[in-house]
Amino acid sequence: MDDSGLLGPGEYVFFLGGEHMENGVAGARRLDHFGKVYAVKPLAPDLVLLTAVGIVVLLTPVVVFIAAATRFGGEHRDRRLAALRLIGADRGMTARIAAGEALVSSLIGVVVGAALFAVGRRCVELVDVQGLSVFPRDLTPQPFLAAVVVVAVPCLSLISAHLAMNKVVAEPLEVVRRSVRTKRRLWWRVALPLFGLLLLRTSVRDASQVQSTAGVVSVVAGVLGLLVGVTAVVPWLLERFTERAGGAGPLSWQLAMRRLRSHSEASTRSVNGIVVAVAGAIALQTLFTGIAHSHTGNHPSTTQGRSAPDTQVGLVRLAGADGEKPYASLLARTPGVTRAVGFSELQVSEVPYGIPQTVRIADCAVLRLLASVPTCSDGDAFLVAPRNGSTDDMTEWETGTRMRMGMSGLAWRVPRITATVRARPGAPQGAFPETMLLATPGAAGATAIAQATHAVSLAYQTSREDVRDRIRTAAARLNPRSQVDFPGDRRDDTALSSISRALLAGVAVVLLLIATSMLIGAVEQLRDQKRVMAMLVVVGTRRRTLSGSVLWQTALPVAIGMLVAGLVGTVLGGTLLHLIGRAAVFDWISMLAMTGIGAGAVLLVTVLTLPTLRRVTRVEAIRHE
């Protein structure tokens, strides 16, 4: 098959020729080319929210990284500017030189990034993330968004450089006179996340508003307020902690406290990225867990560590079958299957290629097995409410509405609806998030029955590991065109699965970027302190003590940041679930794992900085001109 017929390079598809197939009958459709666009159901509010929050969570640490990268090597820059002052440059000129350095560096970074993107785009076919693979053509950036990135990165670098220069005054003779330190104020640092939380609570009052442009903008602004607020609160907490830590403790601790008191900004700057990433990841994980729980009905904290439910449901659709009862009895013989109920299924829509709505046709005896039907007679029709009051329901059922049946396009009208009922436990209706119509043959009509596809609802035991494969095999033997679905399986939710895999790939890239940021920041701090550390070694300080000091300097900001990130991420995740009417479901194990990743990053960065520490603590490092 050509690439135009595949969703990705990792997809495996084949076409099997068949006879006696007629276009529009029994689910058959004629395809004469690839690329035909059918009407697709718009993303549900929860998936829109998950996508928007995921993008913000992925991009915010990148912005924090760019702002921090502009200040790497700040002390070396100050010394260069002082030397320029010595040969006649005034303060305005040094400020322009600093801005020019930041601008040139950012432009070089944009060019290098574009080159790396072009190279990576050619190799993207080789990457597979849990079944997600894309062609190079799928990674074609939109010109407008690419232009925004090209302009935004230099602008952010200039702003960051300007803010950094406001805090120093470079004088001749290599004198860098820092401005008077002022005590950090708390009110505006707390006001920022509180504003974001208030915006989320008040701007979106209904789940459907999330799908509007205004709703998405409000959500993005609120999430940004909370995540950026993390970077504002952590420096204040670190300053208060170091003030109260005192001079007690081992020498490595005292050295770290002294460094954190005098250069707390440099310490928090390098870890702000990972703190924001962890806070966003916890919020995203909480949101994803709540959405997945509503889609599958499984709570991660209750399914881990114990067996899955003993019985689950499956649905077999048999295109072109001549009667469902023989197939139901044959499928019931499959090892592991405990029950099989046959009925007919029809897809209808209001417009050609519109959003499909499901009609299931069976006699009253079968309908009573599928739903809690109080009274039933031929000619009745019932609506089955969606599971858990789902907000994903996009269907509209009104008596007398003109519909089109399947691919044939034949007209059909919604019959008189007798009542709205609930699906029985274990019935396939209970695993779908949309309202379905259950109709008796008299209500559906002969034409609808002729156009319907026969289907069988199965209940099977999960104790047999191969029961699903056996069901698929049995269905294929009965009808090669059969389609088997397991609604209770999270992997069957294509949209949710696709979004989660894309976010996983993005998180992996962001974590790599943040780890690089922490490593560069730690190395820069060591280089700035090399003469001091070399002098400490000369007077008898052990390198082990200095290594412990470096560890404390990195670990303390991260530890404080992880506490704030856990709190903010949990609150943000619960608030986002509240917006779409979902119950707050927390996966504590995953949250602890994310916090552990942050702690592991600290240890990894410390280990990677040990060679630099040995180099800067040599006696030769004392020499200076």
CSV table of N, CA and C in Angstrom, one decimal, residues 423-565:
chain,number,residue,atom,x,y,z
A,423,ALA,N,-29.3,1.3,31.0
A,423,ALA,CA,-28.7,0.1,30.6
A,423,ALA,C,-28.5,-0.9,31.8
A,424,ARG,N,-28.7,-2.1,31.5
A,424,ARG,CA,-28.4,-3.1,32.6
A,424,ARG,C,-26.9,-3.3,32.7
A,425,PRO,N,-26.5,-3.7,34.0
A,425,PRO,CA,-25.1,-3.9,34.2
A,425,PRO,C,-24.6,-5.1,33.2
A,426,GLY,N,-23.5,-4.8,32.6
A,426,GLY,CA,-23.0,-5.8,31.7
A,426,GLY,C,-23.5,-5.7,30.3
A,427,ALA,N,-24.5,-4.8,30.0
A,427,ALA,CA,-24.9,-4.6,28.6
A,427,ALA,C,-24.0,-3.7,27.9
A,428,PRO,N,-23.9,-3.8,26.6
A,428,PRO,CA,-22.9,-2.9,25.9
A,428,PRO,C,-23.3,-1.5,25.9
A,429,GLN,N,-24.6,-1.2,26.1
A,429,GLN,CA,-25.0,0.3,26.2
A,429,GLN,C,-24.3,0.9,27.4
A,430,GLY,N,-24.0,0.2,28.4
A,430,GLY,CA,-23.5,0.8,29.6
A,430,GLY,C,-22.0,1.2,29.4
A,431,ALA,N,-21.4,0.8,28.3
A,431,ALA,CA,-20.0,1.1,28.1
A,431,ALA,C,-19.8,2.2,27.0
A,432,PHE,N,-20.9,2.8,26.5
A,432,PHE,CA,-20.8,3.8,25.5
A,432,PHE,C,-21.3,5.1,26.1
A,433,PRO,N,-20.6,6.3,25.7
A,433,PRO,CA,-21.0,7.6,26.3
A,433,PRO,C,-22.1,8.3,25.6
A,434,GLU,N,-22.9,7.6,24.7
A,434,GLU,CA,-23.9,8.3,24.0
A,434,GLU,C,-25.3,7.7,24.2
A,435,THR,N,-26.3,8.5,24.0
A,435,THR,CA,-27.7,8.0,24.1
A,435,THR,C,-28.0,7.1,22.8
A,436,MET,N,-28.5,5.9,23.1
A,436,MET,CA,-28.9,5.0,22.0
A,436,MET,C,-30.4,4.8,22.0
A,437,LEU,N,-30.9,4.4,20.8
A,437,LEU,CA,-32.3,4.2,20.7
A,437,LEU,C,-32.5,2.7,20.6
A,438,LEU,N,-33.3,2.1,21.5
A,438,LEU,CA,-33.7,0.7,21.4
A,438,LEU,C,-35.1,0.6,20.9
A,439,ALA,N,-35.3,-0.1,19.8
A,439,ALA,CA,-36.6,-0.1,19.1
A,439,ALA,C,-37.0,-1.5,18.8
A,440,THR,N,-38.3,-1.8,19.0
A,440,THR,CA,-38.9,-3.1,18.6
A,440,THR,C,-39.0,-3.1,17.1
A,441,PRO,N,-39.2,-4.3,16.5
A,441,PRO,CA,-39.4,-4.3,15.0
A,441,PRO,C,-40.5,-3.5,14.5
A,442,GLY,N,-41.6,-3.4,15.3
A,442,GLY,CA,-42.7,-2.6,14.8
A,442,GLY,C,-42.4,-1.2,14.8
A,443,ALA,N,-41.6,-0.7,15.7
A,443,ALA,CA,-41.2,0.7,15.8
A,443,ALA,C,-40.2,1.1,14.7
A,444,ALA,N,-39.3,0.1,14.5
A,444,ALA,CA,-38.2,0.4,13.5
A,444,ALA,C,-38.7,0.4,12.1
A,445,GLY,N,-39.5,-0.6,11.7
A,445,GLY,CA,-40.0,-0.7,10.4
A,445,GLY,C,-39.2,-1.7,9.6
A,446,ALA,N,-39.8,-2.3,8.5
A,446,ALA,CA,-39.2,-3.3,7.7
A,446,ALA,C,-37.9,-2.8,7.0
A,447,THR,N,-38.0,-1.6,6.5
A,447,THR,CA,-36.8,-1.0,5.7
A,447,THR,C,-35.6,-0.9,6.6
A,448,ALA,N,-35.8,-0.4,7.9
A,448,ALA,CA,-34.7,-0.3,8.8
A,448,ALA,C,-34.1,-1.6,9.1
A,449,ILE,N,-35.0,-2.6,9.3
A,449,ILE,CA,-34.5,-4.0,9.6
A,449,ILE,C,-33.6,-4.5,8.5
A,450,ALA,N,-34.1,-4.3,7.2
A,450,ALA,CA,-33.3,-4.8,6.1
A,450,ALA,C,-32.0,-4.1,6.0
A,451,GLN,N,-31.9,-2.8,6.4
A,451,GLN,CA,-30.6,-2.1,6.3
A,451,GLN,C,-29.7,-2.3,7.5
A,452,ALA,N,-30.2,-2.9,8.5
A,452,ALA,CA,-29.4,-3.1,9.8
A,452,ALA,C,-28.4,-4.1,9.7
A,453,THR,N,-27.4,-4.0,10.5
A,453,THR,CA,-26.3,-5.0,10.6
A,453,THR,C,-26.6,-5.8,11.9
A,454,HIS,N,-26.5,-7.1,11.8
A,454,HIS,CA,-26.7,-8.0,12.9
A,454,HIS,C,-25.5,-7.9,13.9
A,455,ALA,N,-25.8,-7.9,15.1
A,455,ALA,CA,-24.8,-7.8,16.2
A,455,ALA,C,-25.1,-8.7,17.3
A,456,VAL,N,-24.0,-9.1,18.1
A,456,VAL,CA,-24.2,-9.9,19.2
A,456,VAL,C,-23.4,-9.3,20.4
A,457,SER,N,-24.1,-9.2,21.5
A,457,SER,CA,-23.5,-8.7,22.7
A,457,SER,C,-23.0,-9.9,23.5
A,458,LEU,N,-21.7,-9.8,24.0
A,458,LEU,CA,-21.1,-10.9,24.7
A,458,LEU,C,-20.7,-10.5,26.1
A,459,ALA,N,-20.8,-11.4,27.0
A,459,ALA,CA,-20.2,-11.3,28.3
A,459,ALA,C,-19.2,-12.4,28.4
A,460,TYR,N,-18.0,-12.0,28.8
A,460,TYR,CA,-16.9,-13.0,28.9
A,460,TYR,C,-16.1,-12.9,30.2
A,461,GLN,N,-15.4,-14.0,30.5
A,461,GLN,CA,-14.7,-14.1,31.7
A,461,GLN,C,-13.2,-13.6,31.5
A,462,THR,N,-12.7,-12.7,32.3
A,462,THR,CA,-11.4,-12.2,32.1
A,462,THR,C,-10.3,-13.1,32.6
A,463,SER,N,-10.7,-14.2,33.3
A,463,SER,CA,-9.7,-15.1,33.9
A,463,SER,C,-9.0,-15.8,32.8
A,464,ARG,N,-9.6,-16.0,31.6
A,464,ARG,CA,-8.9,-16.6,30.5
A,464,ARG,C,-8.1,-15.5,29.7
A,465,GLU,N,-6.8,-15.7,29.6
A,465,GLU,CA,-6.0,-14.6,29.0
A,465,GLU,C,-6.3,-14.5,27.5
A,466,ASP,N,-6.6,-15.6,26.9
A,466,ASP,CA,-6.8,-15.6,25.4
A,466,ASP,C,-8.3,-15.5,25.0
A,467,VAL,N,-9.2,-15.1,25.9
A,467,VAL,CA,-10.6,-15.1,25.6
A,467,VAL,C,-10.9,-14.1,24.5
A,468,ARG,N,-10.2,-13.0,24.5
A,468,ARG,CA,-10.5,-12.0,23.4
A,468,ARG,C,-10.1,-12.5,22.1
A,469,ASP,N,-8.9,-13.1,22.0
A,469,ASP,CA,-8.4,-13.7,20.7
A,469,ASP,C,-9.4,-14.8,20.3
A,470,ARG,N,-9.9,-15.6,21.2
A,470,ARG,CA,-10.8,-16.6,20.8
A,470,ARG,C,-12.1,-16.0,20.3
A,471,ILE,N,-12.6,-14.9,20.9
A,471,ILE,CA,-13.8,-14.3,20.4
A,471,ILE,C,-13.6,-13.7,19.0
A,472,ARG,N,-12.4,-13.1,18.8
A,472,ARG,CA,-12.1,-12.5,17.4
A,472,ARG,C,-12.1,-13.6,16.4
A,473,THR,N,-11.4,-14.7,16.8
A,473,THR,CA,-11.3,-15.9,15.8
A,473,THR,C,-12.6,-16.5,15.5
A,474,ALA,N,-13.4,-16.7,16.5
A,474,ALA,CA,-14.8,-17.3,16.3
A,474,ALA,C,-15.6,-16.4,15.4
A,475,ALA,N,-15.6,-15.0,15.6
A,475,ALA,CA,-16.3,-14.1,14.8
A,475,ALA,C,-15.8,-14.1,13.4
A,476,ALA,N,-14.5,-14.1,13.2
A,476,ALA,CA,-14.0,-14.1,11.8
A,476,ALA,C,-14.4,-15.4,11.1
A,477,ARG,N,-14.4,-16.5,11.8
A,477,ARG,CA,-14.8,-17.8,11.1
A,477,ARG,C,-16.3,-17.7,10.7
A,478,LEU,N,-17.1,-17.1,11.5
A,478,LEU,CA,-18.5,-17.0,11.2
A,478,LEU,C,-18.8,-16.0,10.1
A,479,ASN,N,-18.0,-14.9,10.1
A,479,ASN,CA,-18.2,-13.9,9.1
A,479,ASN,C,-16.9,-13.1,8.9
A,480,PRO,N,-16.2,-13.2,7.8
A,480,PRO,CA,-14.9,-12.6,7.6
A,480,PRO,C,-15.0,-11.0,7.8
A,481,ARG,N,-16.2,-10.5,7.6
A,481,ARG,CA,-16.3,-9.0,7.7
A,481,ARG,C,-16.8,-8.6,9.1
A,482,SER,N,-16.7,-9.5,10.1
A,482,SER,CA,-17.2,-9.2,11.4
A,482,SER,C,-16.2,-8.2,12.1
A,483,GLN,N,-16.8,-7.4,13.0
A,483,GLN,CA,-16.0,-6.4,13.7
A,483,GLN,C,-16.3,-6.6,15.2
A,484,VAL,N,-15.2,-6.7,15.9
A,484,VAL,CA,-15.3,-7.0,17.4
A,484,VAL,C,-14.8,-5.8,18.2
A,485,ASP,N,-15.6,-5.3,19.1
A,485,ASP,CA,-15.2,-4.2,20.0
A,485,ASP,C,-15.3,-4.6,21.4
A,486,PHE,N,-14.4,-4.1,22.2
A,486,PHE,CA,-14.4,-4.3,23.7
A,486,PHE,C,-14.6,-2.9,24.3
A,487,PRO,N,-15.8,-2.4,24.5
A,487,PRO,CA,-16.0,-1.0,25.0
A,487,PRO,C,-15.3,-0.7,26.3
A,488,GLY,N,-15.2,-1.7,27.2
A,488,GLY,CA,-14.6,-1.4,28.5
A,488,GLY,C,-13.1,-1.2,28.5
A,489,ASP,N,-12.5,-1.4,27.3
A,489,ASP,CA,-11.0,-1.3,27.2
A,489,ASP,C,-10.6,0.1,26.8
A,490,ARG,N,-9.8,0.7,27.6
A,490,ARG,CA,-9.4,2.1,27.4
A,490,ARG,C,-8.7,2.2,26.0
A,491,ARG,N,-8.0,1.2,25.5
A,491,ARG,CA,-7.3,1.3,24.3
A,491,ARG,C,-8.3,1.4,23.1
A,492,ASP,N,-9.6,1.1,23.3
A,492,ASP,CA,-10.5,1.2,22.2
A,492,ASP,C,-11.0,2.6,22.0
A,493,ASP,N,-10.7,3.5,22.9
A,493,ASP,CA,-11.1,4.9,22.8
A,493,ASP,C,-10.0,5.6,22.0
A,494,THR,N,-10.2,5.7,20.6
A,494,THR,CA,-9.2,6.1,19.7
A,494,THR,C,-8.8,7.5,20.0
A,495,ALA,N,-9.7,8.4,20.2
A,495,ALA,CA,-9.4,9.8,20.4
A,495,ALA,C,-8.5,10.0,21.7
A,496,LEU,N,-9.0,9.4,22.8
A,496,LEU,CA,-8.3,9.5,24.1
A,496,LEU,C,-6.9,8.9,24.0
A,497,SER,N,-6.8,7.7,23.3
A,497,SER,CA,-5.5,7.1,23.2
A,497,SER,C,-4.6,7.9,22.3
A,498,SER,N,-5.1,8.5,21.2
A,498,SER,CA,-4.2,9.3,20.4
A,498,SER,C,-3.6,10.5,21.1
A,499,ILE,N,-4.5,11.2,21.8
A,499,ILE,CA,-4.1,12.3,22.6
A,499,ILE,C,-3.1,12.0,23.6
A,500,SER,N,-3.3,10.9,24.3
A,500,SER,CA,-2.4,10.5,25.4
A,500,SER,C,-1.1,10.1,24.9
A,501,ARG,N,-1.0,9.4,23.7
A,501,ARG,CA,0.3,9.1,23.2
A,501,ARG,C,1.0,10.3,22.7
A,502,ALA,N,0.3,11.2,22.1
A,502,ALA,CA,1.0,12.5,21.6
A,502,ALA,C,1.5,13.3,22.8
A,503,LEU,N,0.8,13.3,23.9
A,503,LEU,CA,1.2,14.0,25.1
A,503,LEU,C,2.4,13.3,25.7
A,504,LEU,N,2.4,12.0,25.7
A,504,LEU,CA,3.6,11.2,26.2
A,504,LEU,C,4.8,11.5,25.4
A,505,ALA,N,4.7,11.6,24.1
A,505,ALA,CA,5.9,12.0,23.3
A,505,ALA,C,6.4,13.4,23.6
A,506,GLY,N,5.4,14.3,23.8
A,506,GLY,CA,5.8,15.7,24.1
A,506,GLY,C,6.5,15.8,25.5
A,507,VAL,N,5.9,15.1,26.4
A,507,VAL,CA,6.5,15.1,27.8
A,507,VAL,C,7.9,14.6,27.8
A,508,ALA,N,8.2,13.5,27.0
A,508,ALA,CA,9.5,13.0,26.9
A,508,ALA,C,10.5,14.0,26.4
A,509,VAL,N,10.1,14.8,25.4
A,509,VAL,CA,11.0,15.8,24.8
A,509,VAL,C,11.2,16.9,25.9
A,510,VAL,N,10.1,17.3,26.5
A,510,VAL,CA,10.3,18.4,27.5
A,510,VAL,C,11.2,18.0,28.7
A,511,LEU,N,11.0,16.8,29.2
A,511,LEU,CA,11.9,16.3,30.3
A,511,LEU,C,13.3,16.3,29.9
A,512,LEU,N,13.6,15.9,28.6
A,512,LEU,CA,15.0,15.9,28.1
A,512,LEU,C,15.5,17.4,28.1
A,513,LEU,N,14.7,18.3,27.7
A,513,LEU,CA,15.1,19.7,27.6
A,513,LEU,C,15.3,20.2,29.0
A,514,ILE,N,14.4,19.9,30.0
A,514,ILE,CA,14.6,20.4,31.3
A,514,ILE,C,15.8,19.8,32.0
A,515,ALA,N,16.1,18.5,31.8
A,515,ALA,CA,17.3,17.9,32.3
A,515,ALA,C,18.5,18.6,31.8
A,516,THR,N,18.5,18.9,30.5
A,516,THR,CA,19.7,19.7,29.9
A,516,THR,C,19.8,21.0,30.6
A,517,SER,N,18.7,21.7,30.8
A,517,SER,CA,18.7,23.0,31.5
A,517,SER,C,19.3,22.9,32.9
A,518,MET,N,18.9,21.9,33.7
A,518,MET,CA,19.5,21.8,35.0
A,518,MET,C,21.0,21.5,35.0
A,519,LEU,N,21.4,20.7,34.0
A,519,LEU,CA,22.8,20.3,33.9
A,519,LEU,C,23.6,21.6,33.6
A,520,ILE,N,23.2,22.3,32.6
A,520,ILE,CA,23.9,23.5,32.2
A,520,ILE,C,24.0,24.5,33.4
A,521,GLY,N,22.8,24.7,34.1
A,521,GLY,CA,22.8,25.6,35.2
A,521,GLY,C,23.8,25.2,36.3
A,522,ALA,N,23.8,23.9,36.6
A,522,ALA,CA,24.7,23.4,37.6
A,522,ALA,C,26.2,23.6,37.2
A,523,VAL,N,26.5,23.3,36.0
A,523,VAL,CA,27.9,23.5,35.5
A,523,VAL,C,28.3,25.0,35.5
A,524,GLU,N,27.3,25.9,35.2
A,524,GLU,CA,27.6,27.3,35.2
A,524,GLU,C,27.9,27.8,36.6
A,525,GLN,N,27.1,27.3,37.6
A,525,GLN,CA,27.4,27.7,39.0
A,525,GLN,C,28.7,27.2,39.5
A,526,LEU,N,29.1,26.0,39.0
A,526,LEU,CA,30.5,25.6,39.4
A,526,LEU,C,31.6,26.4,38.8
A,527,ARG,N,31.4,26.8,37.6
A,527,ARG,CA,32.4,27.7,37.0
A,527,ARG,C,32.5,29.0,37.6
A,528,ASP,N,31.3,29.6,38.0
A,528,ASP,CA,31.4,30.9,38.7
A,528,ASP,C,32.1,30.8,40.1
A,529,GLN,N,32.0,29.6,40.7
A,529,GLN,CA,32.6,29.4,42.0
A,529,GLN,C,34.0,28.8,42.0
A,530,LYS,N,34.6,28.6,40.8
A,530,LYS,CA,35.8,27.8,40.7
A,530,LYS,C,36.9,28.3,41.6
A,531,ARG,N,37.2,29.6,41.7
A,531,ARG,CA,38.3,30.1,42.5
A,531,ARG,C,38.0,29.9,44.0
A,532,VAL,N,36.7,30.1,44.3
A,532,VAL,CA,36.4,29.9,45.8
A,532,VAL,C,36.5,28.5,46.1
A,533,MET,N,36.1,27.6,45.3
A,533,MET,CA,36.2,26.1,45.6
A,533,MET,C,37.6,25.7,45.6
A,534,ALA,N,38.4,26.2,44.6
A,534,ALA,CA,39.8,25.8,44.6
A,534,ALA,C,40.5,26.3,45.9
A,535,MET,N,40.2,27.4,46.4
A,535,MET,CA,40.8,28.0,47.6
A,535,MET,C,40.4,27.1,48.8
A,536,LEU,N,39.1,26.7,48.8
A,536,LEU,CA,38.6,25.8,49.9
A,536,LEU,C,39.4,24.5,49.9
A,537,VAL,N,39.7,23.9,48.7
A,537,VAL,CA,40.5,22.7,48.7
A,537,VAL,C,41.9,22.9,49.2
A,538,VAL,N,42.5,24.1,48.8
A,538,VAL,CA,43.8,24.4,49.2
A,538,VAL,C,44.0,24.5,50.7
A,539,VAL,N,42.9,25.0,51.4
A,539,VAL,CA,43.0,25.2,52.9
A,539,VAL,C,42.5,23.9,53.6
A,540,GLY,N,42.2,22.8,52.8
A,540,GLY,CA,42.0,21.6,53.5
A,540,GLY,C,40.6,21.0,53.4
A,541,THR,N,39.7,21.7,52.7
A,541,THR,CA,38.3,21.2,52.5
A,541,THR,C,38.3,20.0,51.6
A,542,ARG,N,37.6,18.9,52.0
A,542,ARG,CA,37.6,17.7,51.2
A,542,ARG,C,36.6,17.9,50.0
A,543,ARG,N,37.0,17.3,48.9
A,543,ARG,CA,36.1,17.3,47.7
A,543,ARG,C,34.8,16.7,48.0
A,544,ARG,N,34.8,15.7,48.9
A,544,ARG,CA,33.5,15.1,49.3
A,544,ARG,C,32.6,16.1,49.9
A,545,THR,N,33.1,17.0,50.7
A,545,THR,CA,32.3,18.1,51.3
A,545,THR,C,31.7,19.0,50.2
A,546,LEU,N,32.6,19.3,49.2
A,546,LEU,CA,32.1,20.2,48.2
A,546,LEU,C,31.1,19.5,47.3
A,547,SER,N,31.2,18.2,47.1
A,547,SER,CA,30.2,17.5,46.3
A,547,SER,C,28.9,17.5,47.1
A,548,GLY,N,28.9,17.3,48.4
A,548,GLY,CA,27.7,17.4,49.2
A,548,GLY,C,27.1,18.8,49.1
A,549,SER,N,27.9,19.8,49.1
A,549,SER,CA,27.4,21.2,49.0
A,549,SER,C,26.7,21.4,47.7
A,550,VAL,N,27.3,20.9,46.6
A,550,VAL,CA,26.6,21.0,45.3
A,550,VAL,C,25.3,20.2,45.3
A,551,LEU,N,25.3,19.0,45.9
A,551,LEU,CA,24.0,18.3,46.0
A,551,LEU,C,22.9,19.1,46.7
A,552,TRP,N,23.3,19.6,47.9
A,552,TRP,CA,22.3,20.4,48.7
A,552,TRP,C,21.8,21.6,47.9
A,553,GLN,N,22.7,22.3,47.1
A,553,GLN,CA,22.3,23.5,46.4
A,553,GLN,C,21.3,23.1,45.3
A,554,THR,N,21.4,21.9,44.8
A,554,THR,CA,20.4,21.5,43.7
A,554,THR,C,19.2,20.9,44.4
A,555,ALA,N,19.4,20.1,45.4
A,555,ALA,CA,18.3,19.3,46.0
A,555,ALA,C,17.3,20.2,46.7
A,556,LEU,N,17.8,21.2,47.5
A,556,LEU,CA,16.8,22.0,48.3
A,556,LEU,C,15.8,22.8,47.4
A,557,PRO,N,16.3,23.5,46.4
A,557,PRO,CA,15.3,24.2,45.5
A,557,PRO,C,14.3,23.2,44.9
A,558,VAL,N,14.8,22.0,44.5
A,558,VAL,CA,13.9,21.0,43.9
A,558,VAL,C,13.0,20.5,44.9
A,559,ALA,N,13.4,20.2,46.1
A,559,ALA,CA,12.5,19.7,47.1
A,559,ALA,C,11.4,20.6,47.4
A,560,ILE,N,11.7,21.9,47.6
A,560,ILE,CA,10.7,22.9,47.9
A,560,ILE,C,9.8,23.1,46.6
A,561,GLY,N,10.4,23.0,45.5
A,561,GLY,CA,9.6,23.1,44.2
A,561,GLY,C,8.7,21.9,44.1
A,562,MET,N,9.1,20.7,44.4
A,562,MET,CA,8.3,19.6,44.3
A,562,MET,C,7.0,19.7,45.2
A,563,LEU,N,7.2,20.2,46.4
A,563,LEU,CA,6.1,20.4,47.3
A,563,LEU,C,5.1,21.3,46.7
A,564,VAL,N,5.6,22.5,46.2
A,564,VAL,CA,4.7,23.4,45.6
A,564,VAL,C,4.0,22.8,44.3
A,565,ALA,N,4.8,22.1,43.5
A,565,ALA,CA,4.3,21.5,42.3
A,565,ALA,C,3.2,20.5,42.6
